[in-house]
CSV table of C-alpha atoms in Angstrom, one decimal:
chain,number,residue,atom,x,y,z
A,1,UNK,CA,67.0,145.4,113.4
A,2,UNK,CA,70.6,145.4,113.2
A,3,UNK,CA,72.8,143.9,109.9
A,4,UNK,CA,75.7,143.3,112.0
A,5,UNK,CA,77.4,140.1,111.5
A,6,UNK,CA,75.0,139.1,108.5
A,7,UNK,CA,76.2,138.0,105.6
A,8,UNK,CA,75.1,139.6,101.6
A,9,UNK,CA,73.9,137.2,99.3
A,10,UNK,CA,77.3,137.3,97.2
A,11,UNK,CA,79.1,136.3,100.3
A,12,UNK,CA,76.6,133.1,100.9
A,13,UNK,CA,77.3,132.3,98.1
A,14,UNK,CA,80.6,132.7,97.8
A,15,UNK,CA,81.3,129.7,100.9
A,16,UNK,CA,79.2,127.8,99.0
A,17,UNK,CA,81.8,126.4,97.3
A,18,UNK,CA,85.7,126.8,98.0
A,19,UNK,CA,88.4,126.5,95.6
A,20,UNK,CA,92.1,127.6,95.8
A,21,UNK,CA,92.3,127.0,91.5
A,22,UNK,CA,90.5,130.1,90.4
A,23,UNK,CA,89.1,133.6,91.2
A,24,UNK,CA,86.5,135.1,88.9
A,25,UNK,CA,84.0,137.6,89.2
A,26,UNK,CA,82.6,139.8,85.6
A,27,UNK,CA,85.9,141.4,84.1
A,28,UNK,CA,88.4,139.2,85.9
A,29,UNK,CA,89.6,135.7,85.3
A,30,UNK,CA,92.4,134.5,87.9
A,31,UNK,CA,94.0,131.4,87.7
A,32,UNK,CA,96.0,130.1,90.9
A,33,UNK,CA,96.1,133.9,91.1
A,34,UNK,CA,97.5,135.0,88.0
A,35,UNK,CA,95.8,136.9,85.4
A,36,UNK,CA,94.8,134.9,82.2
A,37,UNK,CA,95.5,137.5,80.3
A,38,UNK,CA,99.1,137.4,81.4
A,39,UNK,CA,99.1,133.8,81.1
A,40,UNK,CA,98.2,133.6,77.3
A,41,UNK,CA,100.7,133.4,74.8
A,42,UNK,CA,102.9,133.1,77.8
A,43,UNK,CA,102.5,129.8,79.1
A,44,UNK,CA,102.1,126.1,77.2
A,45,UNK,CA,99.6,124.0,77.5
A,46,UNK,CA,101.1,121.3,80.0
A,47,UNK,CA,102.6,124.3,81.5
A,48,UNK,CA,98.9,125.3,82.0
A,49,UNK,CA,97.7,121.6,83.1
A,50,UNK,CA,101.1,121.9,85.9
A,51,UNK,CA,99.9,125.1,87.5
A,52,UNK,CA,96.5,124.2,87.2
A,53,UNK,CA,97.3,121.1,89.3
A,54,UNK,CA,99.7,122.0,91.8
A,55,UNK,CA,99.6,126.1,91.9
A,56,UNK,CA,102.6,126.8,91.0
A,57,UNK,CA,104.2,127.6,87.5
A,58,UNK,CA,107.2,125.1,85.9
A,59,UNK,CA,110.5,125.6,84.6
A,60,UNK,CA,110.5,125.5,81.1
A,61,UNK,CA,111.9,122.1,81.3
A,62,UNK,CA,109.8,120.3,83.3
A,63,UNK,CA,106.4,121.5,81.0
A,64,UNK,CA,108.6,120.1,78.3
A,65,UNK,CA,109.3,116.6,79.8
A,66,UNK,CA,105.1,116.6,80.8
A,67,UNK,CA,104.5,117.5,77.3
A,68,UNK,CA,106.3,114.7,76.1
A,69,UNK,CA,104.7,112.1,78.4
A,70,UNK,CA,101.6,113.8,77.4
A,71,UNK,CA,102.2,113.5,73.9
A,72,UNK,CA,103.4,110.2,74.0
A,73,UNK,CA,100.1,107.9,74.9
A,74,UNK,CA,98.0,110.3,72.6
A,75,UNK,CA,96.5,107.5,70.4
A,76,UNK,CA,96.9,103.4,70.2
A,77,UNK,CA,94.8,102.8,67.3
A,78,UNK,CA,91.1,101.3,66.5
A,79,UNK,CA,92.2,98.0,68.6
A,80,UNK,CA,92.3,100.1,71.5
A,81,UNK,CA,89.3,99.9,73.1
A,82,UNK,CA,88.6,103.6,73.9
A,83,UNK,CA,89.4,104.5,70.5
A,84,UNK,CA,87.1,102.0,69.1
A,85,UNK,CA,83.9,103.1,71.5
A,86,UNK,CA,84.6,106.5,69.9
A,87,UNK,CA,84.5,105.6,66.5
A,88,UNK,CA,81.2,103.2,67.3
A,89,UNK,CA,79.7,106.3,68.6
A,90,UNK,CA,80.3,108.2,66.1
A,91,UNK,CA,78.6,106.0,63.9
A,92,UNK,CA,75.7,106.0,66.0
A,93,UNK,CA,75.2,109.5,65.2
A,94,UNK,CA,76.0,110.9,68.4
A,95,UNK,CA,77.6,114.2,68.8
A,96,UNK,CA,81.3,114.3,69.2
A,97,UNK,CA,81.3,115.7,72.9
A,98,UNK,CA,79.1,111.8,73.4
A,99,UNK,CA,81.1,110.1,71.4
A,100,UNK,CA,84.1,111.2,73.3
A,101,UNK,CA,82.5,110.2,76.7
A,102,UNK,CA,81.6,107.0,75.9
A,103,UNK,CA,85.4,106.6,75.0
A,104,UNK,CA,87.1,108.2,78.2
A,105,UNK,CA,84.1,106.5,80.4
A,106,UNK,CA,85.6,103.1,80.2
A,107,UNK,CA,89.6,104.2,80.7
A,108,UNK,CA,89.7,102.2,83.9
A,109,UNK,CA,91.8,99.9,85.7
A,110,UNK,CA,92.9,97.1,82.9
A,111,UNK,CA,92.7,100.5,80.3
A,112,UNK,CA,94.1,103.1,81.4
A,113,UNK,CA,95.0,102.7,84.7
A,114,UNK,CA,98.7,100.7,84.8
A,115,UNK,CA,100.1,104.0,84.6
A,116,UNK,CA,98.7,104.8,88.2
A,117,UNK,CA,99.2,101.1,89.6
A,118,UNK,CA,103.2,101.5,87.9
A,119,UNK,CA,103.7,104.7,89.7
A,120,UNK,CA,102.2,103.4,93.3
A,121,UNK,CA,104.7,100.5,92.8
A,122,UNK,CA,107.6,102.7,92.1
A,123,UNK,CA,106.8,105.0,95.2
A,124,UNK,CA,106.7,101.8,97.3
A,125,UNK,CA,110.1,100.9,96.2
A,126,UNK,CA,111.2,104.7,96.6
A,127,UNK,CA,109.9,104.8,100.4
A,128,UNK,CA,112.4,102.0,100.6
A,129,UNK,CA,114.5,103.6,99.4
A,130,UNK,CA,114.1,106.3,101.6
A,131,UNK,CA,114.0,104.0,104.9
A,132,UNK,CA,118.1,103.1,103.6
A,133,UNK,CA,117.6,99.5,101.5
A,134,UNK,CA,119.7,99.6,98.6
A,135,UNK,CA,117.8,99.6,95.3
A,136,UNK,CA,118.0,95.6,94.7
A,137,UNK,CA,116.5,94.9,98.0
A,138,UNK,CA,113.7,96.9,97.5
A,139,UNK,CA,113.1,95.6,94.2
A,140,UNK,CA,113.3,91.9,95.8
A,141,UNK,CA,111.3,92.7,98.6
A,142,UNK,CA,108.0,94.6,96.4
A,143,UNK,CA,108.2,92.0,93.9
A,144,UNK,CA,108.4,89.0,96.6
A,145,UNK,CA,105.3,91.2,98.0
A,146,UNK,CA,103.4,91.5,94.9
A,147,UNK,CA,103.7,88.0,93.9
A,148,UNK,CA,102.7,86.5,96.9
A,149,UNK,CA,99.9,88.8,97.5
A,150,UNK,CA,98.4,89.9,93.7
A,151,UNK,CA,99.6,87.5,91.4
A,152,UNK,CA,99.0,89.7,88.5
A,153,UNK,CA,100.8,91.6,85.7
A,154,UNK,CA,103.5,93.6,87.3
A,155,UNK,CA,102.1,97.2,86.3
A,156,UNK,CA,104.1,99.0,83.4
A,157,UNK,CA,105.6,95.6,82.1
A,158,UNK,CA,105.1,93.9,78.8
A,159,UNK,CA,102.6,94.5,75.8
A,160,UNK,CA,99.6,92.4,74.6
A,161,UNK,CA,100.2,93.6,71.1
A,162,UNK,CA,103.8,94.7,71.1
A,163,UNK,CA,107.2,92.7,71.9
A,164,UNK,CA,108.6,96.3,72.4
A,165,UNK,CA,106.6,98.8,73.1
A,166,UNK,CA,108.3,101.9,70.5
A,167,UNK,CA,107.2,104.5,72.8
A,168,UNK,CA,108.9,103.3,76.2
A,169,UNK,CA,113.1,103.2,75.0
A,170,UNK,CA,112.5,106.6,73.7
A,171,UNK,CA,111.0,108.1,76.7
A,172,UNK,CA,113.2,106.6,79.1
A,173,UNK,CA,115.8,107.8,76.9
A,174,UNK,CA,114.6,111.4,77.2
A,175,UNK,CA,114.2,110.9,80.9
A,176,UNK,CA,118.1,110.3,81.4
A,177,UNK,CA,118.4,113.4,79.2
A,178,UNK,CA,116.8,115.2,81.6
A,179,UNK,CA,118.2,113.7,84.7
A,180,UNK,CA,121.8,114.3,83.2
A,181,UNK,CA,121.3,118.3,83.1
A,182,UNK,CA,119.7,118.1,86.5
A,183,UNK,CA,115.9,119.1,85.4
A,184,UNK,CA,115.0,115.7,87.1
A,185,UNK,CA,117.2,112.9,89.8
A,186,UNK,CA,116.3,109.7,87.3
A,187,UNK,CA,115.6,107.7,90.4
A,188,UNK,CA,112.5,106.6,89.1
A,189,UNK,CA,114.4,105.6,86.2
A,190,UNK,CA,115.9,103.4,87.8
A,191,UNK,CA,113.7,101.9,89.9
A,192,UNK,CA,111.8,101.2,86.6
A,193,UNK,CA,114.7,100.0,85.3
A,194,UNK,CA,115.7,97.5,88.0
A,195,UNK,CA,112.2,96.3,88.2
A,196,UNK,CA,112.1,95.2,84.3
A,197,UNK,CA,115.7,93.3,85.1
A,198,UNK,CA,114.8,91.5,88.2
A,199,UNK,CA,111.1,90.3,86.7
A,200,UNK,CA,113.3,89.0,83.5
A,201,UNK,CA,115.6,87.4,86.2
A,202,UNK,CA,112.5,85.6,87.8
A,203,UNK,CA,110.8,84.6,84.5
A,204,UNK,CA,113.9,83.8,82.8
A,205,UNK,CA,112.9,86.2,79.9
A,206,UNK,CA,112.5,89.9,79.7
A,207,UNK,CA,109.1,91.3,79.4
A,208,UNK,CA,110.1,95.2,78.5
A,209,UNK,CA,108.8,98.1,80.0
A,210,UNK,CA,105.3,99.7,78.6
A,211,UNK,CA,103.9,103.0,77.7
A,212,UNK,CA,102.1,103.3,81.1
A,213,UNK,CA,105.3,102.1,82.9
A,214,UNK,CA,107.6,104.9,80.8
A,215,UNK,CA,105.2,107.4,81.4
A,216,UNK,CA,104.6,106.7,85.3
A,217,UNK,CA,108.6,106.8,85.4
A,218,UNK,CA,108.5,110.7,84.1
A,219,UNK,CA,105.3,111.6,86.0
A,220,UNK,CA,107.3,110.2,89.3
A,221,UNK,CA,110.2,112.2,88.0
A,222,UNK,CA,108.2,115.3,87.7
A,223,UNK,CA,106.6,114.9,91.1
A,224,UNK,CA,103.0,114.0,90.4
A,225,UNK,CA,101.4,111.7,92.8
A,226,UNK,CA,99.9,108.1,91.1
A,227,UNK,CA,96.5,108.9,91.1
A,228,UNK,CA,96.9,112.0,88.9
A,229,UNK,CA,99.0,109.7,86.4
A,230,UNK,CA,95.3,108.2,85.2
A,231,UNK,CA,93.8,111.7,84.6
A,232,UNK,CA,96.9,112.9,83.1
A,233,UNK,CA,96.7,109.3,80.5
A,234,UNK,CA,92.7,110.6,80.0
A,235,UNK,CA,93.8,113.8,78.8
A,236,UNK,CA,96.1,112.6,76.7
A,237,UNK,CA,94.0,110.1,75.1
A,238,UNK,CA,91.6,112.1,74.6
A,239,UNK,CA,93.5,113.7,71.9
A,240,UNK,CA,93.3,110.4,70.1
A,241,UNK,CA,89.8,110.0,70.9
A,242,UNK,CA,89.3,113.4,69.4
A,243,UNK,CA,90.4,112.7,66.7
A,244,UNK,CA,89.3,109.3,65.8
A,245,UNK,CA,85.9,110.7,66.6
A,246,UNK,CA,85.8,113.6,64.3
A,247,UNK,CA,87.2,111.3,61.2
A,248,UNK,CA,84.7,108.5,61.8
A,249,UNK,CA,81.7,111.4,61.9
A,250,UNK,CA,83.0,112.6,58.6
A,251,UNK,CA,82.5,109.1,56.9
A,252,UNK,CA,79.4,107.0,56.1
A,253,UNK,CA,79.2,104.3,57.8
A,254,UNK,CA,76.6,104.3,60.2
A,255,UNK,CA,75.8,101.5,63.1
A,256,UNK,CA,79.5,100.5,63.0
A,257,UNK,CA,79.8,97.4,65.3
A,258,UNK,CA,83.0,95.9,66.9
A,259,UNK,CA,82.9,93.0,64.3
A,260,UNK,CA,81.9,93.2,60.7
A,261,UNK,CA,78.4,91.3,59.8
A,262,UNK,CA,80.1,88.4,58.4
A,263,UNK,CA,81.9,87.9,61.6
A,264,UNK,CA,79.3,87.0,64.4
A,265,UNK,CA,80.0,86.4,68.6
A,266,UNK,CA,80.0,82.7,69.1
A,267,UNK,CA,77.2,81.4,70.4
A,268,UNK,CA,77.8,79.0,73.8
A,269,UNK,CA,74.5,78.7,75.2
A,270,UNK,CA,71.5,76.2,74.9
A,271,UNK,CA,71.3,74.5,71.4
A,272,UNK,CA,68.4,75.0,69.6
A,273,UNK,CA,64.9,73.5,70.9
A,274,UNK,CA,61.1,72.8,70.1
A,275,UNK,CA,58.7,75.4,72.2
A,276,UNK,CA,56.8,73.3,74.5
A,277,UNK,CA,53.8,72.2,73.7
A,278,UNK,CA,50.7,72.1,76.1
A,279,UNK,CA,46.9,71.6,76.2
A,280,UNK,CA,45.9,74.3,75.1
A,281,UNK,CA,47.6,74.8,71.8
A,282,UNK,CA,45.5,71.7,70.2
A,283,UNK,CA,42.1,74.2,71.2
């Protein structure tokens, strides 16, 4: 019986799954099809998470500005909710690979994802752009949009616990660094920008731009589309995560809740009541 046109086992299984990211095989480790031996020691770490995520290697300049986005949202403290879950984990006695699940698990839309919702509301105002309204008409006409339709927090704006967020002036200060030696156009920038002075126009007070709003500003810079802005915030948060998770493991406490004892939920449900009584409990 002939072989022709059958496949080898290796070859099933090869189509078995398809990926453009990496070639391996024993002895050979290619990624986006460079060795990693010639990529170690050579490249950076958000230089590694660029080409990892869209195949090609950055400039120096642009894994710098990523790094700094990256490094920017690594940790928001114990009143953070993911941060918190990891420490309560930890004090459950998980492992630290659990206790940093439980943690990135619930890095969702209200945490974690205003970075992604900021960007998609930028790139609306940029396809604006792009179609020939000035800047302040597509401002005017997303915002009109948004509060007639969503009637929610415009993404990227204002702080729960902070009047200024610290973090946001300082990136968007590094982003017009950028964009003035050409690594990036700053139009994001200022479509940020213009977005934070038309809502203080409308609410007669400013309500300053946030971490997730700064950061979705340099990942729309760099060219990343808004659904990779919420992976990009897990990995760096994770870092935070990490380490909260690791400190809390190497103290005591054990069965740490979210409130201490002496500090219970309030109770709103049925006041306290007899048990009824029937027939059969005078036998």
């Amino acid at each position: 019986m002939s072989n022709v046109g059958k496949k080898t086992g290796r070859e099933r299984g090869e189509e078995w799954w398809q990926t453009d990211i990496i070639e391996m095989r024993p002895g050979v480790i290619r990624l986006r099809g460079y060795e990693i031996q010639d990529l170690i020691g050579r490249v950076s770490f958000p230089a590694m998470i660029w080409l990892m995520l869209r195949g090609e290697l950055p400039g120096e300049e642009q894994a710098a500005l990523l790094g700094i986005a990256l490094g920017a949202a690594v940790d928001h403290g114990p009143q953070a909710p993911s941060i918190a879950i990891a420490r309560m984990a930890a004090t459950c006695g998980v492992g630290i690979n659990s206790a940093m699940a439980s943690a990135i698990n619930v890095l969702g839309d209200v945490h974690g994802g205003a970075g992604e919702q900021a960007l998609a509301f930028y790139g609306d105002i940029a396809a604006a752009l792009d179609g020939g309204m000035t800047l302040a008409d597509a401002v005017t006409a997303r915002l009109d949009r948004f509060f007639a339709e969503e009637k929610s927090y415009v993404p990227g704006l204002g702080h729960r616990f902070h009047p200024v967020d610290p973090r946001a002036p300082r990136l968007i200060e590094l982003t017009r660094d950028f964009a003035a030696r050409g690594i990036i156009s700053g139009r994001f920038a200022d479509i940020a920008e213009a977005v934070e002075a038309e809502v203080a126009r409308r609410k007669g007070k400013k309500i300053p731009l946030n971490i997730d709003g700064a950061t979705a500003v340099i990942y729309g810079e760099l060219g990343f589309p808004p659904p990779l802005t919420r992976g990009l915030f897990v990995l760096s948060r994770s870092v935070g995560i990490l380490a909260h998770a690791w400190e809390q493991s190497q103290q005591s406490d054990r069965n740490k809740g979210p409130l201490p004892r002496e500090w219970l939920w309030a109770y709103a449900g049925t006041p306290v009541r007899p048990f009824p009584q029937g027939d059969d409990d005078s036998k």
